[in-house]
Amino acid sequence: MKERYEELCRRRRSILEDRKVLTIHARTEPYREIWNRFSAVIDDYDDCEVILDAHHVAATIDGTVLYTGDYRHIIANRDLILSETSLYDVRGLGDRTGGRPPA
């Protein structure tokens, strides 16, 4: 059983290492104007970075949706995020229809 599991892990890893399947994102653009708008209302540095990374990806890939479990900082600021980024939508985890989750 252990050997089968390890083989499965090796196969999955080889797929992820194939750059035709997965590209690692590395943003170098600081997007300072957007950062300044977000950091004024979102007090979590990491959340601001996630939003900027998602914006950077969305600038390249139309229709990008950011799914998040962060209702406090990201979902709560959905309108601001959509107005300032290239994201198509911001949704909570499990939300397949879009828009705000029920209160």
Coordinates of N, CA and C in Angstrom, one line a residue:
M1 N 0.8 -1.2 0.0 CA 0.0 0.0 0.0 C 0.9 1.3 0.0
K2 N 1.9 1.3 0.8 CA 2.8 2.5 0.9 C 3.5 2.7 -0.4
E3 N 3.9 1.7 -1.1 CA 4.6 1.8 -2.4 C 3.7 2.4 -3.4
R4 N 2.4 2.0 -3.4 CA 1.4 2.5 -4.4 C 1.2 4.0 -4.1
Y5 N 1.1 4.4 -2.9 CA 0.9 5.8 -2.5 C 2.1 6.6 -3.0
E6 N 3.3 6.1 -2.7 CA 4.5 6.8 -3.1 C 4.6 7.0 -4.6
E7 N 4.2 5.9 -5.3 CA 4.3 6.0 -6.8 C 3.3 7.1 -7.3
L8 N 2.1 7.1 -6.7 CA 1.1 8.1 -7.0 C 1.6 9.5 -6.8
C9 N 2.3 9.7 -5.7 CA 2.9 11.0 -5.3 C 4.0 11.4 -6.4
R10 N 4.8 10.4 -6.8 CA 5.8 10.7 -7.8 C 5.2 11.1 -9.1
R11 N 4.2 10.4 -9.5 CA 3.5 10.7 -10.8 C 2.9 12.1 -10.7
R12 N 2.2 12.4 -9.6 CA 1.6 13.8 -9.5 C 2.7 14.9 -9.5
R13 N 3.8 14.6 -8.8 CA 4.9 15.6 -8.8 C 5.4 15.8 -10.1
S14 N 5.6 14.8 -10.9 CA 6.2 14.9 -12.3 C 5.3 15.7 -13.1
I15 N 4.0 15.6 -12.9 CA 3.0 16.4 -13.7 C 3.2 17.9 -13.3
L16 N 3.3 18.2 -12.0 CA 3.4 19.5 -11.6 C 4.7 20.2 -12.0
E17 N 5.7 19.3 -12.2 CA 7.1 19.9 -12.6 C 7.1 20.1 -14.1
D18 N 6.1 19.6 -14.8 CA 6.1 19.8 -16.3 C 5.6 21.3 -16.5
R19 N 6.5 22.1 -17.0 CA 6.2 23.6 -17.2 C 5.1 23.8 -18.3
K20 N 4.8 22.8 -19.0 CA 3.6 22.9 -20.0 C 2.3 22.8 -19.2
V21 N 2.3 22.2 -18.1 CA 1.1 22.0 -17.3 C 1.0 23.1 -16.2
L22 N 2.0 23.5 -15.6 CA 2.0 24.5 -14.5 C 3.1 25.5 -14.7
T23 N 2.7 26.7 -14.6 CA 3.7 27.8 -14.6 C 3.7 28.5 -13.3
I24 N 4.8 28.7 -12.7 CA 4.9 29.4 -11.4 C 4.9 30.9 -11.6
H25 N 4.1 31.6 -10.9 CA 3.9 33.0 -11.0 C 4.9 33.7 -10.2
A26 N 5.5 34.7 -10.7 CA 6.4 35.6 -10.0 C 6.2 37.0 -10.4
R27 N 5.6 37.8 -9.6 CA 5.3 39.2 -9.9 C 6.5 40.0 -9.4
T28 N 6.9 41.0 -10.3 CA 7.9 41.9 -9.9 C 7.4 43.3 -9.9
E29 N 6.3 43.6 -10.6 CA 5.6 44.9 -10.6 C 5.0 45.2 -9.2
P30 N 5.4 46.3 -8.6 CA 4.8 46.6 -7.2 C 3.4 47.1 -7.2
Y31 N 2.9 47.7 -8.3 CA 1.6 48.2 -8.4 C 1.3 49.2 -7.2
R32 N 2.2 50.1 -7.0 CA 2.2 51.0 -5.8 C 0.8 51.8 -5.7
E33 N 0.3 52.3 -6.7 CA -1.0 53.0 -6.6 C -2.1 52.1 -6.1
I34 N -2.2 50.9 -6.6 CA -3.2 49.9 -6.1 C -2.9 49.5 -4.7
W35 N -1.6 49.3 -4.4 CA -1.2 48.9 -3.0 C -1.7 50.0 -2.0
N36 N -1.5 51.3 -2.4 CA -1.8 52.4 -1.5 C -3.3 52.4 -1.2
R37 N -4.1 52.1 -2.2 CA -5.6 52.1 -2.0 C -6.0 51.0 -1.1
F38 N -5.4 49.8 -1.3 CA -5.8 48.6 -0.5 C -5.3 48.7 0.9
S39 N -4.0 49.1 1.0 CA -3.4 49.1 2.4 C -4.1 50.2 3.3
A40 N -4.8 51.1 2.7 CA -5.6 52.1 3.5 C -6.8 51.5 4.2
V41 N -7.3 50.4 3.6 CA -8.5 49.8 4.2 C -8.3 48.3 4.6
I42 N -7.2 47.7 4.2 CA -6.9 46.3 4.5 C -5.6 46.3 5.3
D43 N -5.7 45.9 6.6 CA -4.6 46.0 7.4 C -3.7 44.8 7.5
D44 N -3.9 43.9 6.6 CA -3.1 42.7 6.5 C -2.3 42.7 5.3
Y45 N -1.0 42.8 5.5 CA 0.0 42.9 4.4 C -0.1 41.8 3.4
D46 N -0.2 40.5 3.9 CA -0.3 39.3 3.1 C -1.5 39.4 2.2
D47 N -2.7 39.8 2.7 CA -3.9 39.9 1.9 C -3.7 40.9 0.8
C48 N -3.1 42.0 1.0 CA -2.8 43.0 -0.1 C -1.9 42.3 -1.1
E49 N -0.9 41.6 -0.7 CA 0.0 40.9 -1.7 C -0.8 39.9 -2.5
V50 N -1.7 39.1 -1.9 CA -2.5 38.2 -2.6 C -3.4 38.9 -3.7
I51 N -4.0 40.0 -3.3 CA -4.8 40.7 -4.3 C -3.9 41.2 -5.4
L52 N -2.8 41.8 -5.1 CA -1.9 42.3 -6.2 C -1.4 41.1 -7.1
D53 N -1.1 40.0 -6.5 CA -0.7 38.8 -7.4 C -1.9 38.4 -8.3
A54 N -3.1 38.4 -7.7 CA -4.2 38.0 -8.5 C -4.5 39.0 -9.6
H55 N -4.3 40.3 -9.3 CA -4.4 41.3 -10.3 C -3.4 41.1 -11.5
H56 N -2.2 40.8 -11.1 CA -1.1 40.6 -12.1 C -1.5 39.4 -13.0
V57 N -2.0 38.3 -12.4 CA -2.4 37.2 -13.2 C -3.6 37.6 -14.1
A58 N -4.5 38.3 -13.6 CA -5.7 38.7 -14.3 C -5.4 39.7 -15.5
A59 N -4.3 40.4 -15.3 CA -3.9 41.3 -16.4 C -3.5 40.5 -17.6
T60 N -3.1 39.3 -17.4 CA -2.7 38.4 -18.5 C -3.8 37.4 -19.0
I61 N -4.6 37.0 -18.0 CA -5.6 35.9 -18.3 C -7.0 36.5 -18.1
D62 N -7.7 36.8 -19.1 CA -9.1 37.3 -19.0 C -10.0 36.3 -18.2
G63 N -10.9 36.9 -17.5 CA -11.9 36.1 -16.8 C -11.3 35.5 -15.5
T64 N -10.2 36.0 -15.0 CA -9.7 35.4 -13.7 C -10.6 35.8 -12.5
V65 N -10.9 34.7 -11.8 CA -11.7 34.8 -10.6 C -10.8 34.5 -9.4
L66 N -10.8 35.3 -8.4 CA -10.1 35.1 -7.1 C -11.0 34.4 -6.1
Y67 N -10.7 33.2 -5.8 CA -11.5 32.5 -4.7 C -10.7 32.6 -3.4
T68 N -11.4 32.9 -2.4 CA -10.7 33.1 -1.1 C -11.6 32.7 0.1
G69 N -11.0 32.3 1.1 CA -11.7 32.1 2.4 C -11.6 33.2 3.3
D70 N -11.0 34.3 2.9 CA -10.8 35.5 3.7 C -12.0 36.5 3.5
Y71 N -13.0 36.3 4.3 CA -14.2 37.1 4.2 C -14.0 38.4 4.9
R72 N -13.1 38.5 5.9 CA -12.9 39.7 6.7 C -12.2 40.8 5.9
H73 N -11.2 40.5 5.1 CA -10.4 41.5 4.4 C -10.7 41.5 2.9
I74 N -10.8 40.4 2.3 CA -10.9 40.3 0.8 C -12.4 40.4 0.4
I75 N -13.2 39.5 0.8 CA -14.6 39.5 0.4 C -15.3 40.8 0.9
A76 N -15.0 41.3 2.1 CA -15.6 42.5 2.6 C -15.2 43.7 1.7
N77 N -14.1 43.6 1.0 CA -13.7 44.7 0.1 C -13.8 44.4 -1.4
R78 N -14.7 43.5 -1.7 CA -14.9 43.0 -3.0 C -15.1 44.1 -4.0
D79 N -16.0 45.1 -3.8 CA -16.3 46.1 -4.7 C -15.0 47.0 -5.0
L80 N -14.3 47.3 -4.0 CA -13.0 48.0 -4.1 C -12.1 47.2 -5.0
I81 N -11.9 46.0 -4.7 CA -10.9 45.1 -5.4 C -11.3 45.1 -6.9
L82 N -12.6 44.9 -7.2 CA -13.0 44.8 -8.5 C -12.9 46.1 -9.3
S83 N -13.0 47.2 -8.6 CA -12.9 48.5 -9.2 C -11.4 48.9 -9.5
E84 N -10.5 48.3 -8.8 CA -9.1 48.6 -8.9 C -8.2 47.6 -9.6
T85 N -8.7 46.4 -9.9 CA -7.9 45.4 -10.5 C -8.5 44.9 -11.8
S86 N -7.8 44.0 -12.4 CA -8.3 43.4 -13.6 C -9.1 42.1 -13.4
L87 N -9.3 41.8 -12.1 CA -10.1 40.6 -11.8 C -11.5 40.6 -12.4
Y88 N -11.9 39.5 -12.8 CA -13.3 39.3 -13.3 C -14.3 39.3 -12.1
D89 N -13.9 38.6 -11.1 CA -14.7 38.5 -9.9 C -13.9 38.0 -8.7
V90 N -14.5 38.3 -7.5 CA -13.9 37.8 -6.2 C -15.0 37.0 -5.6
R91 N -14.7 35.8 -5.2 CA -15.7 34.9 -4.6 C -15.2 34.2 -3.4
G92 N -16.1 33.9 -2.5 CA -15.8 33.1 -1.4 C -15.7 31.6 -1.7
L93 N -14.9 30.9 -1.0 CA -14.7 29.4 -1.2 C -16.1 28.8 -1.2
G94 N -16.4 27.9 -2.2 CA -17.6 27.3 -2.3 C -18.7 28.0 -3.1
D95 N -18.4 29.3 -3.4 CA -19.4 30.1 -4.1 C -19.1 29.9 -5.6
R96 N -20.1 29.3 -6.3 CA -19.9 29.1 -7.8 C -20.8 30.1 -8.6
T97 N -21.6 30.9 -7.9 CA -22.5 31.8 -8.7 C -21.9 33.2 -8.7
G98 N -21.0 33.5 -7.9 CA -20.5 34.9 -7.9 C -21.2 35.8 -6.9
G99 N -20.7 36.9 -6.7 CA -21.4 37.9 -5.8 C -21.0 37.6 -4.3
R100 N -21.7 38.4 -3.5 CA -21.4 38.3 -2.0 C -22.1 37.0 -1.4
P101 N -21.4 36.4 -0.4 CA -22.1 35.3 0.3 C -23.2 35.8 1.1
P102 N -24.2 34.9 1.5 CA -25.3 35.4 2.3 C -24.7 35.8 3.7
A103 N -25.4 36.8 4.2 CA -25.0 37.4 5.5 C -25.4 36.5 6.7

